[in-house]
Amino acid sequence: MIIDGHVHVWPDKIAKRALGSPGDGLQRFGDGTVASAAETMRAAGVDRSICLAVADTPERLESANRFVGSLDPELFIGFGSVHPARTPEENVASLRDNGLRGVKVHPLFQGFALDDPRLYDVLAALEGEFAAVFHVGPEHPGDPRGALATPAMIREIALAFPRLDVVAAHLGGYHAFDEALEAVNGLDVHLDTSWPPGIASLDPARVRAAIASHGPERVVFATDWPMADPATEIASIRALGFSDEDTDAILGGNFARLLKLPTTTETT
């Protein structure tokens, strides 16, 4: 089973506006709609996708979570949003009400820092029940918003909440590879492999060394679709030269274990 651990979709009527225009050096590999995501998955051989909601304001929490919770569970696994301007109880209730398995935290879009005490209160309520995918790093080199979500902050979260299943996106720090190696590599957290426009834009030898030192059993395949092409990303992971067992674990087995999912595509 191949699981893409980092996918963004929106309702058809807002997908174009929500997706916006690509940044420098980036392109889109779909239009952000559910139909486009499903078509891309079929073409690439992806079996399941983790769809990440991001509520940019506290008022949009319920609608964002309701949408990802309504997606076809045969293809999509919904990860909801949390917002520190809402109480921990309100955040958890919204996730449970919509049958969501985890959350996405994106400080750059949501306007708070990963070390915000209010977020810590929410994470304490999530611990032991929900997985949490964190955006880490600036959107582009020199982006001052990167100070809201640093690899060092992920390290502090991992140490403060040992029962929280932490997934640090972008190998632990987008445009902060060296910083992530120092602060996050080797911690008991999962790293996702998303790195738009593609992981092949990094030195493969350095990526392989980082994954090997962190432990392939704690790395999960991810694309940040529609910011990268899943077929190309799968090929890039296979080209790293890990054993078949480790490669299969990265491409899907590790996330399946994390979420206690079946590890094959057979139905029972």
Tab-separated table of C-alpha atoms in Angstrom, residues 104-266:
chain	number	residue	atom	x	y	z
A	104	LYS	CA	-2.448	19.642	10.550
A	105	VAL	CA	-0.814	22.636	12.207
A	106	HIS	CA	0.413	25.357	9.835
A	107	PRO	CA	1.578	28.405	11.817
A	108	LEU	CA	2.562	30.399	8.724
A	109	PHE	CA	-1.007	30.345	7.396
A	110	GLN	CA	-2.762	30.338	10.751
A	111	GLY	CA	-0.835	33.208	12.296
A	112	PHE	CA	0.659	31.794	15.486
A	113	ALA	CA	3.973	30.278	16.550
A	114	LEU	CA	4.622	26.639	17.360
A	115	ASP	CA	5.687	27.666	20.865
A	116	ASP	CA	2.442	29.554	21.562
A	117	PRO	CA	1.294	28.468	25.053
A	118	ARG	CA	-2.282	28.245	23.762
A	119	LEU	CA	-1.170	25.681	21.168
A	120	TYR	CA	0.555	23.678	23.891
A	121	ASP	CA	-2.772	23.479	25.719
A	122	VAL	CA	-4.382	22.090	22.565
A	123	LEU	CA	-1.561	19.601	21.973
A	124	ALA	CA	-1.941	18.321	25.516
A	125	ALA	CA	-5.584	17.552	24.725
A	126	LEU	CA	-4.588	15.747	21.501
A	127	GLU	CA	-1.872	13.632	23.079
A	128	GLY	CA	-2.556	9.916	23.006
A	129	GLU	CA	-5.527	10.180	20.615
A	130	PHE	CA	-4.575	12.120	17.470
A	131	ALA	CA	-1.531	12.322	15.222
A	132	ALA	CA	-0.268	15.803	14.378
A	133	VAL	CA	1.417	16.932	11.151
A	134	PHE	CA	3.350	20.169	11.620
A	135	HIS	CA	4.548	22.485	8.908
A	136	VAL	CA	8.140	23.408	9.693
A	137	GLY	CA	10.327	26.018	8.013
A	138	PRO	CA	9.860	29.100	5.818
A	139	GLU	CA	7.798	28.975	2.638
A	140	HIS	CA	10.848	30.244	0.764
A	141	PRO	CA	14.415	31.208	1.721
A	142	GLY	CA	14.375	34.487	3.590
A	143	ASP	CA	10.692	34.248	4.519
A	144	PRO	CA	10.497	35.897	7.968
A	145	ARG	CA	7.424	33.815	8.830
A	146	GLY	CA	9.739	30.841	9.149
A	147	ALA	CA	10.434	32.047	12.685
A	148	LEU	CA	6.918	30.852	13.589
A	149	ALA	CA	7.748	27.195	12.893
A	150	THR	CA	11.370	26.179	13.390
A	151	PRO	CA	12.933	22.735	13.791
A	152	ALA	CA	13.965	23.744	17.319
A	153	MET	CA	10.288	24.328	18.160
A	154	ILE	CA	9.420	20.848	16.886
A	155	ARG	CA	12.115	19.435	19.129
A	156	GLU	CA	10.554	21.156	22.137
A	157	ILE	CA	7.096	19.849	21.221
A	158	ALA	CA	8.404	16.302	20.858
A	159	LEU	CA	10.054	16.481	24.262
A	160	ALA	CA	7.045	18.119	25.935
A	161	PHE	CA	4.479	15.670	24.524
A	162	PRO	CA	6.038	12.189	24.334
A	163	ARG	CA	2.654	10.520	23.697
A	164	LEU	CA	1.808	12.771	20.755
A	165	ASP	CA	2.422	11.184	17.345
A	166	VAL	CA	4.398	14.016	15.763
A	167	VAL	CA	4.957	14.183	11.995
A	168	ALA	CA	7.391	16.960	11.064
A	169	ALA	CA	6.704	17.941	7.471
A	170	HIS	CA	9.379	18.595	4.870
A	171	LEU	CA	12.035	16.343	6.413
A	172	GLY	CA	11.769	18.370	9.597
A	173	GLY	CA	12.279	21.811	8.068
A	174	TYR	CA	11.445	23.199	4.625
A	175	HIS	CA	14.375	25.286	3.410
A	176	ALA	CA	15.976	24.440	6.755
A	177	PHE	CA	17.563	21.076	6.020
A	178	ASP	CA	20.742	21.606	8.060
A	179	GLU	CA	18.803	23.045	10.992
A	180	ALA	CA	16.451	20.054	10.933
A	181	LEU	CA	19.366	17.639	10.927
A	182	GLU	CA	20.671	19.246	14.103
A	183	ALA	CA	17.382	19.741	15.961
A	184	VAL	CA	15.026	16.991	14.808
A	185	ASN	CA	16.968	14.120	13.271
A	186	GLY	CA	17.023	11.151	15.632
A	187	LEU	CA	14.078	12.264	17.751
A	188	ASP	CA	11.111	9.946	18.255
A	189	VAL	CA	9.088	11.766	15.594
A	190	HIS	CA	8.153	10.932	12.023
A	191	LEU	CA	9.527	13.008	9.168
A	192	ASP	CA	7.513	13.424	5.999
A	193	THR	CA	9.324	13.551	2.668
A	194	SER	CA	7.411	16.412	1.023
A	195	TRP	CA	9.687	19.061	-0.479
A	196	PRO	CA	8.043	21.009	-3.333
A	197	PRO	CA	8.782	21.039	-6.225
A	198	GLY	CA	10.173	17.591	-5.428
A	199	ILE	CA	12.551	15.755	-3.141
A	200	ALA	CA	14.885	15.280	-6.106
A	201	SER	CA	15.674	19.009	-5.852
A	202	LEU	CA	17.777	18.062	-2.806
A	203	ASP	CA	21.046	16.152	-2.966
A	204	PRO	CA	19.929	12.486	-2.950
A	205	ALA	CA	23.021	11.422	-1.010
A	206	ARG	CA	22.208	13.890	1.778
A	207	VAL	CA	18.556	12.821	1.844
A	208	ARG	CA	19.522	9.166	2.054
A	209	ALA	CA	22.002	9.879	4.847
A	210	ALA	CA	19.416	11.904	6.780
A	211	ILE	CA	16.795	9.165	6.483
A	212	ALA	CA	19.287	6.455	7.413
A	213	SER	CA	20.431	8.316	10.524
A	214	HIS	CA	16.897	9.176	11.610
A	215	GLY	CA	15.652	5.653	10.907
A	216	PRO	CA	13.598	4.667	7.827
A	217	GLU	CA	10.932	3.312	10.184
A	218	ARG	CA	10.219	6.919	11.225
A	219	VAL	CA	9.917	8.438	7.744
A	220	VAL	CA	6.637	8.725	5.812
A	221	PHE	CA	6.103	9.390	2.128
A	222	ALA	CA	4.436	12.711	1.388
A	223	THR	CA	4.110	15.063	-1.574
A	224	ASP	CA	2.286	18.244	-0.507
A	225	TRP	CA	0.035	17.667	-3.540
A	226	PRO	CA	-0.839	19.575	-5.676
A	227	MET	CA	2.602	21.141	-5.198
A	228	ALA	CA	4.424	18.011	-6.400
A	229	ASP	CA	3.747	15.012	-8.641
A	230	PRO	CA	3.191	11.783	-6.692
A	231	ALA	CA	4.515	9.500	-9.454
A	232	THR	CA	7.763	11.441	-9.616
A	233	GLU	CA	8.078	11.503	-5.830
A	234	ILE	CA	7.530	7.743	-5.560
A	235	ALA	CA	10.279	7.204	-8.129
A	236	SER	CA	12.583	9.516	-6.171
A	237	ILE	CA	12.021	7.550	-2.963
A	238	ARG	CA	12.696	4.248	-4.728
A	239	ALA	CA	15.864	5.718	-6.256
A	240	LEU	CA	17.344	6.400	-2.805
A	241	GLY	CA	18.404	2.770	-2.746
A	242	PHE	CA	16.992	1.541	0.543
A	243	SER	CA	16.009	-2.104	0.905
A	244	ASP	CA	12.631	-3.161	-0.437
A	245	GLU	CA	11.415	-3.541	3.145
A	246	ASP	CA	12.493	-0.041	4.147
A	247	THR	CA	11.215	1.481	0.910
A	248	ASP	CA	7.802	-0.126	1.347
A	249	ALA	CA	7.708	1.106	4.937
A	250	ILE	CA	8.464	4.685	3.882
A	251	LEU	CA	5.961	4.607	1.014
A	252	GLY	CA	3.072	3.464	3.167
A	253	GLY	CA	3.816	0.951	5.878
A	254	ASN	CA	4.952	3.475	8.453
A	255	PHE	CA	1.863	5.663	8.165
A	256	ALA	CA	-0.331	2.561	8.160
A	257	ARG	CA	1.301	1.483	11.410
A	258	LEU	CA	0.984	4.962	12.882
A	259	LEU	CA	-2.764	5.038	12.163
A	260	LYS	CA	-3.322	1.294	12.694
A	261	LEU	CA	-4.477	0.802	9.084
A	262	PRO	CA	-4.430	-2.429	7.070
A	263	THR	CA	-1.099	-2.748	5.275
A	264	THR	CA	-2.472	-4.152	2.019
A	265	THR	CA	-5.074	-2.954	-0.444
A	266	GLU	CA	-7.183	-6.103	0.027
